[in-house]
């Protein structure tokens, strides 16, 4: 037998064996691995970080930035199978419906498909008057010309010009000096402005991205951006957008925030500049980078729904917007049907959204753990009580339910997804599902008994139980034994010959034989136990409760009976439109379930 640490199990892995660091505390036995970490430099060795007196940690986000979805450009170019015009149009229509007012729709100089889609938008009337279409272009005159040609007849257009500015890109990709890159940017920006001026009736605005901003020297970014602002004659009524992308994440999010605050403080014509960010997710912290960047002065955020994009993706606008929503800030876009949004995105991208994706995944509002389920069930009940006390509808009352940062109903989910049953589930969650989906209000002392039954099934099968399977299990365990157990009622009649004196007459079938029996007592169920003694069953009713499963005539009643049968205790349940019939069946089911009654 091999041990979990046996190298034969994972032959390509090397268990770290380096010397313990001299300053390692006694409780941390981790050893250095042989991975060549020395090949990589920390951020402070790669780019100057001049900000020392940061103020962004004390700020709050109290309003949503301008969201700019780039699914149709940056997201699309990251797909193994880029969208065709039909899929792009469906995505565009979704973004418009959700309320986005600026949408990057393509890179028309990079492909005929992108060019054709921009022309499709121009000729189809699909763009509302208050929506700005953004198109992307590199800083080359021929590409700019092609881009300007693509946007003819569009009502409002933003042309997004970009050039890589970071040292590695200058040296390896562009093979140009700082001065040469600066001149390249200004030449392209000037050409773009002249081409726009040739169309005096067109509403064309400008955006500039110093690509890989987060690895570019801050003084160089300021130099280039300020000269572009001046060239484009940025003014408060016609601001220029400077978009500062974390094209490849290389540091913790606070570093990006420092870089953004530095630019926010030092950019020229600041009241004429919209400061934008475009984080990627290489380190898995794209959302944090965007949130901290907004704290640091960013006014605009570019990203994709559900974070699609190259490598590990662009920043996720769904998570960003709903994070604000969970803090009481209006997200300025509509996510009231998150599953409809996800369906369109999955269709257009042909990529699934992860089931644990924040807010939108199938399982994000789902609790399997028993302790979580119990807390959620109690929290929902408390929420309903508080709403009633305040005279508010439940969907208007302040939200404070454990483990659920927002009300799933606010984004079009139902409570069916909240509590689901598997081997990790507890009695509170099971009871909650039976109550909300089937109207059963299990007595608290009965819940552990049914929980053990559920646990046995889920452990044996390894499967999750849906609410219908849960009801079927409850019915076969507690209700069905009244009809298919070893003792059945062929006929019965309950009377009250005198006040407080009850008689139960019945025909019982057991072992294939029918027996006429009767019993008396201070109530119908007490009289029933007297009749059962005639076939050798001593039944003592320890606990009993009943309720209606819904309101109105014809509603079913459910009765629960805890009985001691020949010294063995167990539960039974009955369900019928007659409360008395449900009660009789509950006692008989308990009698049939008890090993003491069937031995």
mmCIF file of N, CA and C in Angstrom, residues 301-368:
data_model
loop_
_atom_site.group_PDB
_atom_site.id
_atom_site.type_symbol
_atom_site.label_atom_id
_atom_site.label_comp_id
_atom_site.label_asym_id
_atom_site.label_seq_id
_atom_site.Cartn_x
_atom_site.Cartn_y
_atom_site.Cartn_z
ATOM 1 N N UNK A 301 -14.893 51.946 -16.059
ATOM 2 C CA UNK A 301 -14.297 50.611 -15.979
ATOM 3 C C UNK A 301 -14.683 49.820 -17.223
ATOM 4 N N UNK A 302 -13.676 49.296 -17.919
ATOM 5 C CA UNK A 302 -13.901 48.409 -19.057
ATOM 6 C C UNK A 302 -13.750 46.966 -18.602
ATOM 7 N N UNK A 303 -14.653 46.107 -19.053
ATOM 8 C CA UNK A 303 -14.571 44.693 -18.697
ATOM 9 C C UNK A 303 -15.568 43.885 -19.485
ATOM 10 N N UNK A 304 -15.761 42.636 -19.093
ATOM 11 C CA UNK A 304 -16.669 41.725 -19.790
ATOM 12 C C UNK A 304 -17.658 41.111 -18.815
ATOM 13 N N UNK A 305 -18.842 40.794 -19.312
ATOM 14 C CA UNK A 305 -19.794 40.055 -18.496
ATOM 15 C C UNK A 305 -19.204 38.687 -18.166
ATOM 16 N N UNK A 306 -19.180 38.376 -16.892
ATOM 17 C CA UNK A 306 -18.647 37.114 -16.389
ATOM 18 C C UNK A 306 -17.151 36.959 -16.649
ATOM 19 N N UNK A 307 -16.467 38.046 -17.046
ATOM 20 C CA UNK A 307 -15.011 38.055 -17.054
ATOM 21 C C UNK A 307 -14.325 37.345 -18.196
ATOM 22 N N UNK A 308 -15.019 37.066 -19.292
ATOM 23 C CA UNK A 308 -14.328 36.436 -20.423
ATOM 24 C C UNK A 308 -13.218 37.349 -20.949
ATOM 25 N N UNK A 309 -12.154 36.766 -21.459
ATOM 26 C CA UNK A 309 -11.052 37.535 -22.024
ATOM 27 C C UNK A 309 -9.815 36.677 -22.158
ATOM 28 N N UNK A 310 -8.775 37.253 -22.741
ATOM 29 C CA UNK A 310 -7.553 36.496 -22.972
ATOM 30 C C UNK A 310 -6.909 36.047 -21.661
ATOM 31 N N UNK A 311 -6.193 34.930 -21.757
ATOM 32 C CA UNK A 311 -5.545 34.311 -20.602
ATOM 33 C C UNK A 311 -6.604 34.030 -19.521
ATOM 34 N N UNK A 312 -6.498 34.647 -18.372
ATOM 35 C CA UNK A 312 -7.497 34.398 -17.323
ATOM 36 C C UNK A 312 -8.656 35.367 -17.381
ATOM 37 N N UNK A 313 -8.675 36.234 -18.367
ATOM 38 C CA UNK A 313 -9.867 37.033 -18.597
ATOM 39 C C UNK A 313 -9.728 38.507 -18.282
ATOM 40 N N UNK A 314 -10.739 39.264 -18.727
ATOM 41 C CA UNK A 314 -10.907 40.656 -18.345
ATOM 42 C C UNK A 314 -11.607 40.729 -16.998
ATOM 43 N N UNK A 315 -11.654 41.926 -16.448
ATOM 44 C CA UNK A 315 -12.376 42.071 -15.190
ATOM 45 C C UNK A 315 -13.862 41.796 -15.428
ATOM 46 N N UNK A 316 -14.505 41.246 -14.424
ATOM 47 C CA UNK A 316 -15.872 40.755 -14.515
ATOM 48 C C UNK A 316 -16.857 41.857 -14.104
ATOM 49 N N UNK A 317 -17.618 42.375 -15.074
ATOM 50 C CA UNK A 317 -18.560 43.456 -14.783
ATOM 51 C C UNK A 317 -19.754 42.984 -13.967
ATOM 52 N N UNK A 318 -20.146 41.722 -14.110
ATOM 53 C CA UNK A 318 -21.258 41.207 -13.305
ATOM 54 C C UNK A 318 -20.895 41.271 -11.828
ATOM 55 N N UNK A 319 -19.729 40.757 -11.493
ATOM 56 C CA UNK A 319 -19.304 40.762 -10.092
ATOM 57 C C UNK A 319 -19.118 42.185 -9.576
ATOM 58 N N UNK A 320 -18.490 43.036 -10.367
ATOM 59 C CA UNK A 320 -18.266 44.416 -9.929
ATOM 60 C C UNK A 320 -19.579 45.125 -9.641
ATOM 61 N N UNK A 321 -20.516 45.028 -10.578
ATOM 62 C CA UNK A 321 -21.774 45.756 -10.416
ATOM 63 C C UNK A 321 -22.585 45.213 -9.243
ATOM 64 N N UNK A 322 -22.652 43.898 -9.099
ATOM 65 C CA UNK A 322 -23.446 43.334 -8.013
ATOM 66 C C UNK A 322 -22.736 43.444 -6.672
ATOM 67 N N UNK A 323 -21.414 43.557 -6.668
ATOM 68 C CA UNK A 323 -20.723 43.896 -5.417
ATOM 69 C C UNK A 323 -21.189 45.254 -4.908
ATOM 70 N N UNK A 324 -21.333 46.215 -5.814
ATOM 71 C CA UNK A 324 -21.845 47.532 -5.413
ATOM 72 C C UNK A 324 -23.283 47.412 -4.922
ATOM 73 N N UNK A 325 -24.074 46.655 -5.655
ATOM 74 C CA UNK A 325 -25.476 46.460 -5.280
ATOM 75 C C UNK A 325 -25.592 45.927 -3.853
ATOM 76 N N UNK A 326 -24.706 44.972 -3.507
ATOM 77 C CA UNK A 326 -24.723 44.382 -2.170
ATOM 78 C C UNK A 326 -24.316 45.389 -1.095
ATOM 79 N N UNK A 327 -23.752 46.537 -1.503
ATOM 80 C CA UNK A 327 -23.392 47.597 -0.566
ATOM 81 C C UNK A 327 -24.417 48.729 -0.576
ATOM 82 N N UNK A 328 -25.554 48.501 -1.246
ATOM 83 C CA UNK A 328 -26.592 49.514 -1.269
ATOM 84 C C UNK A 328 -26.399 50.591 -2.313
ATOM 85 N N UNK A 329 -25.535 50.321 -3.315
ATOM 86 C CA UNK A 329 -25.275 51.296 -4.381
ATOM 87 C C UNK A 329 -25.986 50.822 -5.655
ATOM 88 N N UNK A 330 -26.731 51.719 -6.294
ATOM 89 C CA UNK A 330 -27.407 51.353 -7.535
ATOM 90 C C UNK A 330 -26.372 51.021 -8.596
ATOM 91 N N UNK A 331 -26.442 49.830 -9.211
ATOM 92 C CA UNK A 331 -25.401 49.444 -10.178
ATOM 93 C C UNK A 331 -25.542 50.136 -11.522
ATOM 94 N N UNK A 332 -26.669 50.797 -11.776
ATOM 95 C CA UNK A 332 -26.912 51.544 -13.017
ATOM 96 C C UNK A 332 -27.064 50.645 -14.248
ATOM 97 N N UNK A 333 -27.060 49.350 -14.056
ATOM 98 C CA UNK A 333 -27.415 48.387 -15.102
ATOM 99 C C UNK A 333 -28.295 47.320 -14.449
ATOM 100 N N UNK A 334 -29.064 46.611 -15.265
ATOM 101 C CA UNK A 334 -30.088 45.719 -14.736
ATOM 102 C C UNK A 334 -29.647 44.261 -14.772
ATOM 103 N N UNK A 335 -29.659 43.634 -13.594
ATOM 104 C CA UNK A 335 -29.345 42.212 -13.479
ATOM 105 C C UNK A 335 -30.520 41.456 -12.857
ATOM 106 N N UNK A 336 -31.751 41.954 -13.057
ATOM 107 C CA UNK A 336 -32.897 41.365 -12.373
ATOM 108 C C UNK A 336 -33.247 39.969 -12.895
ATOM 109 N N UNK A 337 -32.651 39.561 -14.018
ATOM 110 C CA UNK A 337 -32.812 38.182 -14.501
ATOM 111 C C UNK A 337 -31.426 37.669 -14.879
ATOM 112 N N UNK A 338 -30.659 37.289 -13.866
ATOM 113 C CA UNK A 338 -29.267 36.912 -14.083
ATOM 114 C C UNK A 338 -29.160 35.681 -14.974
ATOM 115 N N UNK A 339 -30.140 34.789 -14.906
ATOM 116 C CA UNK A 339 -30.055 33.576 -15.723
ATOM 117 C C UNK A 339 -30.267 33.888 -17.202
ATOM 118 N N UNK A 340 -31.096 34.885 -17.517
ATOM 119 C CA UNK A 340 -31.261 35.282 -18.917
ATOM 120 C C UNK A 340 -29.975 35.904 -19.445
ATOM 121 N N UNK A 341 -29.314 36.704 -18.607
ATOM 122 C CA UNK A 341 -28.027 37.291 -19.002
ATOM 123 C C UNK A 341 -27.012 36.186 -19.257
ATOM 124 N N UNK A 342 -26.936 35.252 -18.344
ATOM 125 C CA UNK A 342 -25.961 34.167 -18.478
ATOM 126 C C UNK A 342 -26.241 33.310 -19.713
ATOM 127 N N UNK A 343 -27.518 33.063 -19.979
ATOM 128 C CA UNK A 343 -27.873 32.246 -21.146
ATOM 129 C C UNK A 343 -27.362 32.879 -22.431
ATOM 130 N N UNK A 344 -27.544 34.202 -22.575
ATOM 131 C CA UNK A 344 -27.082 34.880 -23.781
ATOM 132 C C UNK A 344 -25.559 34.846 -23.862
ATOM 133 N N UNK A 345 -24.896 35.125 -22.745
ATOM 134 C CA UNK A 345 -23.433 35.151 -22.746
ATOM 135 C C UNK A 345 -22.872 33.776 -23.089
ATOM 136 N N UNK A 346 -23.442 32.723 -22.510
ATOM 137 C CA UNK A 346 -22.958 31.369 -22.814
ATOM 138 C C UNK A 346 -23.204 31.019 -24.276
ATOM 139 N N UNK A 347 -24.350 31.432 -24.812
ATOM 140 C CA UNK A 347 -24.641 31.151 -26.222
ATOM 141 C C UNK A 347 -23.670 31.888 -27.136
ATOM 142 N N UNK A 348 -23.424 33.161 -26.841
ATOM 143 C CA UNK A 348 -22.587 33.967 -27.732
ATOM 144 C C UNK A 348 -21.110 33.594 -27.615
ATOM 145 N N UNK A 349 -20.647 33.327 -26.410
ATOM 146 C CA UNK A 349 -19.235 32.981 -26.201
ATOM 147 C C UNK A 349 -18.952 31.500 -26.434
ATOM 148 N N UNK A 350 -19.999 30.687 -26.346
ATOM 149 C CA UNK A 350 -19.844 29.227 -26.393
ATOM 150 C C UNK A 350 -18.859 28.752 -25.341
ATOM 151 N N UNK A 351 -18.972 29.395 -24.193
ATOM 152 C CA UNK A 351 -18.213 29.025 -23.003
ATOM 153 C C UNK A 351 -19.178 28.964 -21.831
ATOM 154 N N UNK A 352 -19.054 27.958 -20.969
ATOM 155 C CA UNK A 352 -19.954 27.891 -19.809
ATOM 156 C C UNK A 352 -19.517 28.854 -18.711
ATOM 157 N N UNK A 353 -20.493 29.344 -17.964
ATOM 158 C CA UNK A 353 -20.199 30.100 -16.751
ATOM 159 C C UNK A 353 -20.038 29.103 -15.617
ATOM 160 N N UNK A 354 -18.965 29.242 -14.863
ATOM 161 C CA UNK A 354 -18.669 28.281 -13.794
ATOM 162 C C UNK A 354 -19.808 28.265 -12.775
ATOM 163 N N UNK A 355 -20.199 27.067 -12.290
ATOM 164 C CA UNK A 355 -21.308 26.998 -11.325
ATOM 165 C C UNK A 355 -21.042 27.751 -10.024
ATOM 166 N N UNK A 356 -19.781 28.019 -9.719
ATOM 167 C CA UNK A 356 -19.451 28.790 -8.514
ATOM 168 C C UNK A 356 -19.100 30.241 -8.846
ATOM 169 N N UNK A 357 -19.416 30.684 -10.051
ATOM 170 C CA UNK A 357 -19.117 32.061 -10.425
ATOM 171 C C UNK A 357 -19.937 33.003 -9.542
ATOM 172 N N UNK A 358 -19.331 34.062 -9.007
ATOM 173 C CA UNK A 358 -20.084 34.966 -8.129
ATOM 174 C C UNK A 358 -21.392 35.435 -8.765
ATOM 175 N N UNK A 359 -22.453 35.355 -7.983
ATOM 176 C CA UNK A 359 -23.789 35.830 -8.340
ATOM 177 C C UNK A 359 -24.460 35.017 -9.445
ATOM 178 N N UNK A 360 -23.769 34.689 -10.536
ATOM 179 C CA UNK A 360 -24.423 34.107 -11.695
ATOM 180 C C UNK A 360 -24.332 32.606 -11.825
ATOM 181 N N UNK A 361 -23.453 31.951 -11.075
ATOM 182 C CA UNK A 361 -23.302 30.506 -11.204
ATOM 183 C C UNK A 361 -24.484 29.749 -10.635
ATOM 184 N N UNK A 362 -24.667 28.515 -11.096
ATOM 185 C CA UNK A 362 -25.800 27.707 -10.648
ATOM 186 C C UNK A 362 -25.812 27.486 -9.138
ATOM 187 N N UNK A 363 -24.636 27.421 -8.524
ATOM 188 C CA UNK A 363 -24.570 26.994 -7.125
ATOM 189 C C UNK A 363 -24.269 28.119 -6.140
ATOM 190 N N UNK A 364 -24.216 29.375 -6.603
ATOM 191 C CA UNK A 364 -23.716 30.420 -5.695
ATOM 192 C C UNK A 364 -24.685 30.759 -4.574
ATOM 193 N N UNK A 365 -25.965 30.500 -4.766
ATOM 194 C CA UNK A 365 -26.918 30.756 -3.690
ATOM 195 C C UNK A 365 -27.355 29.459 -3.021
ATOM 196 N N UNK A 366 -26.571 28.418 -3.209
ATOM 197 C CA UNK A 366 -26.959 27.097 -2.726
ATOM 198 C C UNK A 366 -26.165 26.716 -1.492
ATOM 199 N N UNK A 367 -26.875 26.225 -0.491
ATOM 200 C CA UNK A 367 -26.216 25.719 0.717
ATOM 201 C C UNK A 367 -26.469 24.220 0.822
ATOM 202 N N UNK A 368 -25.396 23.459 0.930
ATOM 203 C CA UNK A 368 -25.501 22.023 1.193
ATOM 204 C C UNK A 368 -25.224 21.723 2.670
#
